PDB file of C-alpha atoms in Angstrom:
ATOM      1  CA  ALA A 819      -2.192  13.932 -13.200  1.00 83.00           C
ATOM      2  CA  GLN A 820      -0.663  12.391 -10.131  1.00 88.00           C
ATOM      3  CA  LYS A 821       2.374  10.175 -10.311  1.00 93.00           C
ATOM      4  CA  VAL A 822       5.016   8.627  -8.086  1.00 95.00           C
ATOM      5  CA  THR A 823       8.408   7.708  -9.493  1.00 96.00           C
ATOM      6  CA  GLN A 824      10.909   5.444  -7.845  1.00 96.00           C
ATOM      7  CA  ALA A 825      13.693   5.475 -10.387  1.00 95.00           C
ATOM      8  CA  GLN A 826      15.844   2.903  -8.588  1.00 96.00           C
ATOM      9  CA  THR A 827      14.548  -0.512  -9.527  1.00 94.00           C
ATOM     10  CA  GLU A 828      17.069  -2.394  -7.424  1.00 97.00           C
ATOM     11  CA  ILE A 829      19.832  -1.409  -5.031  1.00 97.00           C
ATOM     12  CA  SER A 830      22.409  -3.761  -3.595  1.00 97.00           C
ATOM     13  CA  VAL A 831      24.745  -2.769  -0.756  1.00 97.00           C
ATOM     14  CA  VAL A 832      26.877  -4.486   1.802  1.00 97.00           C
ATOM     15  CA  GLU A 833      25.666  -4.598   5.371  1.00 97.00           C
ATOM     16  CA  LYS A 834      26.409  -1.514   7.473  1.00 97.00           C
ATOM     17  CA  GLU A 835      26.467   0.787   4.470  1.00 97.00           C
ATOM     18  CA  ASP A 836      24.048   3.698   4.331  1.00 97.00           C
ATOM     19  CA  VAL A 837      21.521   3.666   1.520  1.00 97.00           C
ATOM     20  CA  THR A 838      19.014   6.211   0.218  1.00 97.00           C
ATOM     21  CA  LEU A 839      15.867   5.310  -1.661  1.00 98.00           C
ATOM     22  CA  ASP A 840      14.524   8.042  -3.897  1.00 98.00           C
ATOM     23  CA  CYS A 841      10.900   9.017  -4.379  1.00 98.00           C
ATOM     24  CA  VAL A 842       9.693  11.809  -6.633  1.00 98.00           C
ATOM     25  CA  TYR A 843       6.034  12.678  -6.864  1.00 97.00           C
ATOM     26  CA  GLU A 844       3.847  14.826  -9.078  1.00 96.00           C
ATOM     27  CA  THR A 845       0.655  16.559  -8.081  1.00 94.00           C
ATOM     28  CA  ARG A 846      -0.922  19.964  -8.450  1.00 92.00           C
ATOM     29  CA  ASP A 847      -2.897  19.598  -5.265  1.00 90.00           C
ATOM     30  CA  THR A 848      -1.719  21.593  -2.294  1.00 89.00           C
ATOM     31  CA  THR A 849      -2.835  19.095   0.323  1.00 88.00           C
ATOM     32  CA  TYR A 850      -1.610  15.547   0.024  1.00 90.00           C
ATOM     33  CA  TYR A 851      -0.006  12.728   1.970  1.00 90.00           C
ATOM     34  CA  LEU A 852       3.087  10.709   1.277  1.00 93.00           C
ATOM     35  CA  PHE A 853       3.845   7.250   2.582  1.00 94.00           C
ATOM     36  CA  TRP A 854       6.566   4.656   2.663  1.00 96.00           C
ATOM     37  CA  TYR A 855       5.762   0.974   2.923  1.00 95.00           C
ATOM     38  CA  LYS A 856       8.070  -2.005   3.267  1.00 96.00           C
ATOM     39  CA  GLN A 857       7.348  -5.365   1.670  1.00 95.00           C
ATOM     40  CA  PRO A 858       9.727  -8.031   2.987  1.00 95.00           C
ATOM     41  CA  PRO A 859      10.177 -11.380   1.210  1.00 93.00           C
ATOM     42  CA  SER A 860       7.323 -12.796   3.277  1.00 91.00           C
ATOM     43  CA  GLY A 861       5.006 -10.566   1.279  1.00 91.00           C
ATOM     44  CA  GLU A 862       3.131  -8.432   3.776  1.00 92.00           C
ATOM     45  CA  LEU A 863       3.008  -4.655   3.445  1.00 94.00           C
ATOM     46  CA  VAL A 864       4.269  -2.773   6.463  1.00 94.00           C
ATOM     47  CA  PHE A 865       3.486   0.890   6.973  1.00 92.00           C
ATOM     48  CA  LEU A 866       6.611   2.910   7.815  1.00 93.00           C
ATOM     49  CA  ILE A 867       5.723   6.587   7.731  1.00 90.00           C
ATOM     50  CA  ARG A 868       3.158   9.184   6.684  1.00 89.00           C
ATOM     51  CA  ARG A 869       4.087  12.752   5.849  1.00 90.00           C
ATOM     52  CA  ASN A 870       1.459  15.468   5.332  1.00 88.00           C
ATOM     53  CA  SER A 871       2.140  18.089   2.681  1.00 89.00           C
ATOM     54  CA  PHE A 872       1.858  20.928   5.178  1.00 86.00           C
ATOM     55  CA  ASP A 873       4.524  19.438   7.424  1.00 82.00           C
ATOM     56  CA  GLU A 874       7.993  19.572   5.898  1.00 77.00           C
ATOM     57  CA  GLN A 875       9.764  18.526   9.036  1.00 78.00           C
ATOM     58  CA  ASN A 876      12.142  15.658   8.439  1.00 81.00           C
ATOM     59  CA  GLU A 877      11.869  12.623  10.622  1.00 82.00           C
ATOM     60  CA  ILE A 878      14.243  10.133  12.128  1.00 84.00           C
ATOM     61  CA  SER A 879      13.254   6.831  13.628  1.00 85.00           C
ATOM     62  CA  GLY A 880      16.196   4.775  14.744  1.00 91.00           C
ATOM     63  CA  ARG A 881      18.221   3.890  11.662  1.00 93.00           C
ATOM     64  CA  TYR A 882      15.511   5.242   9.350  1.00 94.00           C
ATOM     65  CA  SER A 883      15.201   8.856   8.257  1.00 93.00           C
ATOM     66  CA  TRP A 884      13.046  10.651   5.753  1.00 93.00           C
ATOM     67  CA  ASN A 885      13.787  13.850   3.863  1.00 94.00           C
ATOM     68  CA  PHE A 886      10.721  15.628   2.515  1.00 94.00           C
ATOM     69  CA  GLN A 887      11.389  18.523   0.134  1.00 93.00           C
ATOM     70  CA  LYS A 888       8.391  20.180  -1.502  1.00 92.00           C
ATOM     71  CA  SER A 889      10.662  22.351  -3.650  1.00 92.00           C
ATOM     72  CA  THR A 890      11.894  19.273  -5.490  1.00 95.00           C
ATOM     73  CA  SER A 891       8.766  17.129  -4.934  1.00 96.00           C
ATOM     74  CA  SER A 892      10.839  14.458  -3.280  1.00 96.00           C
ATOM     75  CA  PHE A 893      10.385  12.248  -0.247  1.00 96.00           C
ATOM     76  CA  ASN A 894      13.565  10.238   0.123  1.00 96.00           C
ATOM     77  CA  PHE A 895      14.206   7.476   2.603  1.00 96.00           C
ATOM     78  CA  THR A 896      17.597   6.746   4.123  1.00 96.00           C
ATOM     79  CA  ILE A 897      18.653   3.691   6.063  1.00 96.00           C
ATOM     80  CA  THR A 898      21.869   4.112   8.011  1.00 96.00           C
ATOM     81  CA  ALA A 899      24.032   1.171   8.986  1.00 96.00           C
ATOM     82  CA  SER A 900      21.912  -1.174   6.897  1.00 96.00           C
ATOM     83  CA  GLN A 901      21.186  -4.695   8.088  1.00 97.00           C
ATOM     84  CA  VAL A 902      20.278  -7.878   6.251  1.00 96.00           C
ATOM     85  CA  VAL A 903      16.769  -7.643   7.724  1.00 95.00           C
ATOM     86  CA  ASP A 904      16.286  -4.409   5.807  1.00 97.00           C
ATOM     87  CA  SER A 905      16.213  -6.412   2.573  1.00 97.00           C
ATOM     88  CA  ALA A 906      12.787  -5.822   1.069  1.00 97.00           C
ATOM     89  CA  VAL A 907      10.901  -3.963  -1.607  1.00 96.00           C
ATOM     90  CA  TYR A 908      10.130  -0.422  -0.524  1.00 97.00           C
ATOM     91  CA  PHE A 909       7.180   1.462  -1.933  1.00 95.00           C
ATOM     92  CA  CYS A 910       6.511   5.164  -1.906  1.00 96.00           C
ATOM     93  CA  ALA A 911       2.888   6.241  -2.274  1.00 94.00           C
ATOM     94  CA  LEU A 912       0.873   9.447  -2.613  1.00 94.00           C
ATOM     95  CA  ARG A 913      -2.671  10.221  -1.571  1.00 90.00           C
ATOM     96  CA  LEU A 914      -4.547  13.427  -2.286  1.00 85.00           C
ATOM     97  CA  ASP A 915      -6.747  15.030   0.310  1.00 78.00           C
ATOM     98  CA  SER A 916      -9.543  15.070  -2.240  1.00 76.00           C
ATOM     99  CA  ASN A 917      -9.353  11.412  -3.158  1.00 75.00           C
ATOM    100  CA  TYR A 918      -9.421   7.953  -1.643  1.00 74.00           C
ATOM    101  CA  GLN A 919      -6.831   6.415  -3.923  1.00 79.00           C
ATOM    102  CA  LEU A 920      -3.230   5.642  -3.075  1.00 86.00           C
ATOM    103  CA  ILE A 921      -0.927   6.226  -6.038  1.00 90.00           C
ATOM    104  CA  TRP A 922       2.002   3.867  -5.827  1.00 92.00           C
ATOM    105  CA  GLY A 923       5.514   3.952  -7.116  1.00 93.00           C
ATOM    106  CA  ALA A 924       6.847   0.806  -8.771  1.00 91.00           C
ATOM    107  CA  GLY A 925       8.974   0.002  -5.745  1.00 93.00           C
ATOM    108  CA  THR A 926      12.704  -0.312  -5.093  1.00 96.00           C
ATOM    109  CA  LYS A 927      14.111  -3.710  -4.285  1.00 96.00           C
ATOM    110  CA  LEU A 928      16.787  -3.330  -1.639  1.00 98.00           C
ATOM    111  CA  ILE A 929      19.282  -6.138  -1.174  1.00 98.00           C
ATOM    112  CA  ILE A 930      21.575  -6.032   1.828  1.00 97.00           C
ATOM    113  CA  LYS A 931      24.450  -8.462   1.549  1.00 96.00           C
ATOM    114  CA  PRO A 932      26.117  -9.790   4.690  1.00 94.00           C
TER     115      PRO A 932
ATOM    116  CA  ASN B1265      -3.929  -7.180  18.004  1.00 61.00           C
ATOM    117  CA  ALA B1266      -4.692  -8.998  14.760  1.00 76.00           C
ATOM    118  CA  GLY B1267      -5.010  -5.843  12.602  1.00 93.00           C
ATOM    119  CA  VAL B1268      -6.253  -6.870   9.161  1.00 96.00           C
ATOM    120  CA  THR B1269      -6.899 -10.565   8.588  1.00 96.00           C
ATOM    121  CA  GLN B1270      -7.402 -12.100   5.167  1.00 96.00           C
ATOM    122  CA  THR B1271      -8.467 -15.590   4.235  1.00 95.00           C
ATOM    123  CA  PRO B1272      -7.417 -17.709   2.486  1.00 96.00           C
ATOM    124  CA  LYS B1273      -3.662 -17.120   2.139  1.00 95.00           C
ATOM    125  CA  PHE B1274      -3.380 -19.240  -0.997  1.00 96.00           C
ATOM    126  CA  GLN B1275      -5.914 -20.385  -3.566  1.00 96.00           C
ATOM    127  CA  VAL B1276      -5.857 -22.117  -6.940  1.00 97.00           C
ATOM    128  CA  LEU B1277      -8.948 -21.830  -9.118  1.00 97.00           C
ATOM    129  CA  LYS B1278      -9.911 -23.189 -12.482  1.00 97.00           C
ATOM    130  CA  THR B1279     -11.073 -20.742 -15.116  1.00 98.00           C
ATOM    131  CA  GLY B1280     -14.744 -20.011 -14.608  1.00 97.00           C
ATOM    132  CA  GLN B1281     -14.880 -20.949 -10.942  1.00 97.00           C
ATOM    133  CA  SER B1282     -16.040 -18.454  -8.348  1.00 96.00           C
ATOM    134  CA  MET B1283     -14.713 -17.631  -4.926  1.00 96.00           C
ATOM    135  CA  THR B1284     -14.871 -15.053  -2.164  1.00 97.00           C
ATOM    136  CA  LEU B1285     -11.885 -13.549  -0.398  1.00 98.00           C
ATOM    137  CA  GLN B1286     -12.636 -12.596   3.158  1.00 97.00           C
ATOM    138  CA  CYS B1287     -11.213  -9.655   5.063  1.00 97.00           C
ATOM    139  CA  ALA B1288     -11.767  -8.457   8.609  1.00 97.00           C
ATOM    140  CA  GLN B1289     -10.188  -5.662  10.632  1.00 96.00           C
ATOM    141  CA  ASP B1290     -10.290  -5.108  14.369  1.00 95.00           C
ATOM    142  CA  MET B1291      -9.036  -1.499  14.456  1.00 91.00           C
ATOM    143  CA  ASN B1292     -12.481   0.085  14.205  1.00 90.00           C
ATOM    144  CA  HIS B1293     -11.512   1.664  10.893  1.00 91.00           C
ATOM    145  CA  ASN B1294     -14.134   3.269   8.724  1.00 89.00           C
ATOM    146  CA  SER B1295     -12.586   2.664   5.326  1.00 90.00           C
ATOM    147  CA  MET B1296     -11.588  -0.595   3.716  1.00 93.00           C
ATOM    148  CA  TYR B1297      -9.939  -1.416   0.416  1.00 94.00           C
ATOM    149  CA  TRP B1298      -9.108  -4.261  -1.921  1.00 96.00           C
ATOM    150  CA  TYR B1299      -5.929  -4.074  -3.990  1.00 95.00           C
ATOM    151  CA  ARG B1300      -4.198  -6.388  -6.381  1.00 96.00           C
ATOM    152  CA  GLN B1301      -0.459  -6.560  -6.871  1.00 95.00           C
ATOM    153  CA  ASP B1302       1.075  -7.925 -10.025  1.00 92.00           C
ATOM    154  CA  PRO B1303       4.786  -8.676 -10.570  1.00 82.00           C
ATOM    155  CA  GLY B1304       6.901  -5.561 -10.980  1.00 70.00           C
ATOM    156  CA  MET B1305       3.990  -3.239 -10.326  1.00 71.00           C
ATOM    157  CA  GLY B1306       2.686  -1.254  -7.463  1.00 76.00           C
ATOM    158  CA  LEU B1307      -0.739  -1.916  -6.050  1.00 89.00           C
ATOM    159  CA  ARG B1308      -3.896  -1.192  -7.983  1.00 91.00           C
ATOM    160  CA  LEU B1309      -7.170  -0.430  -6.270  1.00 92.00           C
ATOM    161  CA  ILE B1310     -10.045  -2.746  -7.149  1.00 96.00           C
ATOM    162  CA  TYR B1311     -12.828  -1.495  -4.869  1.00 95.00           C
ATOM    163  CA  TYR B1312     -13.066   0.493  -1.725  1.00 93.00           C
ATOM    164  CA  SER B1313     -15.610   1.158   0.982  1.00 93.00           C
ATOM    165  CA  ALA B1314     -15.471   4.599   2.532  1.00 87.00           C
ATOM    166  CA  SER B1315     -17.783   3.575   5.349  1.00 87.00           C
ATOM    167  CA  GLU B1316     -20.139   0.818   6.338  1.00 88.00           C
ATOM    168  CA  GLY B1317     -22.878   0.492   3.743  1.00 89.00           C
ATOM    169  CA  THR B1318     -21.007   2.091   0.845  1.00 92.00           C
ATOM    170  CA  THR B1319     -18.772   0.673  -1.842  1.00 95.00           C
ATOM    171  CA  ASP B1320     -17.175   2.224  -4.918  1.00 93.00           C
ATOM    172  CA  LYS B1321     -15.114   1.137  -7.860  1.00 94.00           C
ATOM    173  CA  GLY B1322     -11.407   1.711  -7.961  1.00 91.00           C
ATOM    174  CA  GLU B1323      -8.963   1.543 -10.816  1.00 89.00           C
ATOM    175  CA  VAL B1324      -9.531  -2.073 -11.909  1.00 94.00           C
ATOM    176  CA  PRO B1325     -13.037  -3.245 -10.826  1.00 97.00           C
ATOM    177  CA  ASN B1326     -13.977  -5.401 -13.798  1.00 96.00           C
ATOM    178  CA  GLY B1327     -14.560  -9.042 -12.912  1.00 96.00           C
ATOM    179  CA  TYR B1328     -14.993  -8.357  -9.190  1.00 98.00           C
ATOM    180  CA  ASN B1329     -17.739  -7.591  -6.734  1.00 97.00           C
ATOM    181  CA  VAL B1330     -17.531  -6.560  -3.119  1.00 98.00           C
ATOM    182  CA  SER B1331     -19.671  -6.567  -0.013  1.00 97.00           C
ATOM    183  CA  ARG B1332     -19.166  -4.460   3.084  1.00 96.00           C
ATOM    184  CA  LEU B1333     -20.899  -6.813   5.458  1.00 89.00           C
ATOM    185  CA  ASN B1334     -20.442  -4.625   8.525  1.00 95.00           C
ATOM    186  CA  LYS B1335     -17.831  -2.217   9.802  1.00 94.00           C
ATOM    187  CA  ARG B1336     -15.306  -5.004  10.337  1.00 96.00           C
ATOM    188  CA  GLU B1337     -15.697  -7.094   7.205  1.00 97.00           C
ATOM    189  CA  PHE B1338     -15.180  -6.435   3.516  1.00 97.00           C
ATOM    190  CA  SER B1339     -15.286  -9.324   1.067  1.00 97.00           C
ATOM    191  CA  LEU B1340     -14.158  -9.572  -2.549  1.00 98.00           C
ATOM    192  CA  ARG B1341     -15.875 -11.963  -4.935  1.00 98.00           C
ATOM    193  CA  LEU B1342     -14.700 -13.317  -8.247  1.00 97.00           C
ATOM    194  CA  GLU B1343     -17.785 -14.571 -10.046  1.00 93.00           C
ATOM    195  CA  SER B1344     -16.042 -16.277 -12.970  1.00 96.00           C
ATOM    196  CA  ALA B1345     -12.290 -16.403 -12.491  1.00 97.00           C
ATOM    197  CA  ALA B1346      -9.983 -15.735 -15.426  1.00 97.00           C
ATOM    198  CA  PRO B1347      -6.215 -16.292 -15.752  1.00 97.00           C
ATOM    199  CA  SER B1348      -5.783 -12.502 -15.892  1.00 96.00           C
ATOM    200  CA  GLN B1349      -6.952 -12.428 -12.290  1.00 97.00           C
ATOM    201  CA  THR B1350      -3.924 -14.372 -11.133  1.00 97.00           C
ATOM    202  CA  SER B1351      -2.397 -11.984  -8.635  1.00 97.00           C
ATOM    203  CA  VAL B1352      -1.734 -11.243  -5.006  1.00 97.00           C
ATOM    204  CA  TYR B1353      -4.728  -9.608  -3.369  1.00 98.00           C
ATOM    205  CA  PHE B1354      -4.423  -7.304  -0.408  1.00 97.00           C
ATOM    206  CA  CYS B1355      -7.128  -6.026   1.849  1.00 97.00           C
ATOM    207  CA  ALA B1356      -6.456  -2.811   3.740  1.00 95.00           C
ATOM    208  CA  SER B1357      -8.200  -0.482   6.149  1.00 93.00           C
ATOM    209  CA  SER B1358      -7.712   3.089   7.279  1.00 90.00           C
ATOM    210  CA  GLU B1359      -9.085   5.137  10.100  1.00 85.00           C
ATOM    211  CA  GLU B1360     -10.993   7.734   8.142  1.00 71.00           C
ATOM    212  CA  PHE B1361     -11.707   8.827   4.686  1.00 57.00           C
ATOM    213  CA  ILE B1362     -11.390  12.114   2.831  1.00 53.00           C
ATOM    214  CA  GLY B1363     -10.211  14.984   4.976  1.00 54.00           C
ATOM    215  CA  ALA B1364      -8.626  12.751   7.566  1.00 58.00           C
ATOM    216  CA  ARG B1365      -5.141  13.414   8.773  1.00 62.00           C
ATOM    217  CA  ARG B1366      -4.390   9.861   9.791  1.00 68.00           C
ATOM    218  CA  THR B1367      -4.771   8.396   6.346  1.00 75.00           C
ATOM    219  CA  GLU B1368      -2.336   5.542   6.407  1.00 85.00           C
ATOM    220  CA  ALA B1369      -3.685   2.181   5.350  1.00 88.00           C
ATOM    221  CA  PHE B1370      -2.866  -1.017   7.175  1.00 92.00           C
ATOM    222  CA  PHE B1371      -2.676  -4.151   5.087  1.00 94.00           C
ATOM    223  CA  GLY B1372      -3.497  -7.795   5.510  1.00 95.00           C
ATOM    224  CA  GLN B1373      -1.004 -10.533   4.723  1.00 94.00           C
ATOM    225  CA  GLY B1374      -2.255 -10.999   1.192  1.00 95.00           C
ATOM    226  CA  THR B1375      -3.892 -13.826  -0.745  1.00 96.00           C
ATOM    227  CA  ARG B1376      -1.951 -15.486  -3.544  1.00 96.00           C
ATOM    228  CA  LEU B1377      -4.501 -16.463  -6.163  1.00 97.00           C
ATOM    229  CA  THR B1378      -3.676 -18.536  -9.210  1.00 97.00           C
ATOM    230  CA  VAL B1379      -6.252 -19.107 -11.935  1.00 97.00           C
ATOM    231  CA  VAL B1380      -5.436 -21.965 -14.294  1.00 97.00           C
TER     232      VAL B1380
END
């Protein structure tokens, strides 16, 4: 069975600190896709990144970086020099190549204090 | 670029009433989806449409019906609303379906539905 676990329910840091959000996934499929979405207090869901299972290259986009490790089935998300605007709920999700369905983690609520 | 547009943004229904949530996308995506999000949970798939003219049940289809009107539009209907259907509903679309490499879904703003 497929599963996504975001063990951190809530994280609170002071602005400018670095913070890492953990995501661990389970699947026996060899081809799959991993995603991170951001849900700010306004409620919309914003796509951040897609990672294909056959591409283990890590990615950096400004203050955001993602560390994909198949050996530990993890796809962690790091925000450096956090800002108040980063406050949101962040979801990790998994999709199999053989299926239409996105499997979602429960989300991590990130609070950045000024 | 509007992306995915949902209407209405808010709705209050009485138990037993019916309503249709509208969704349209302007990204020429083939696949469209309806999700619901309940407090403290991730999203759950209600129905999806892999391509124009097809629809299939997702994880929680009971109490809902859908119509893929054309490539752009995908509506969700509640025939007889129940309090258990109080939720935030999201419509989403993605470029392709199974086998695609660009599989990310883009979401609408959501509809907050309360059934009393």
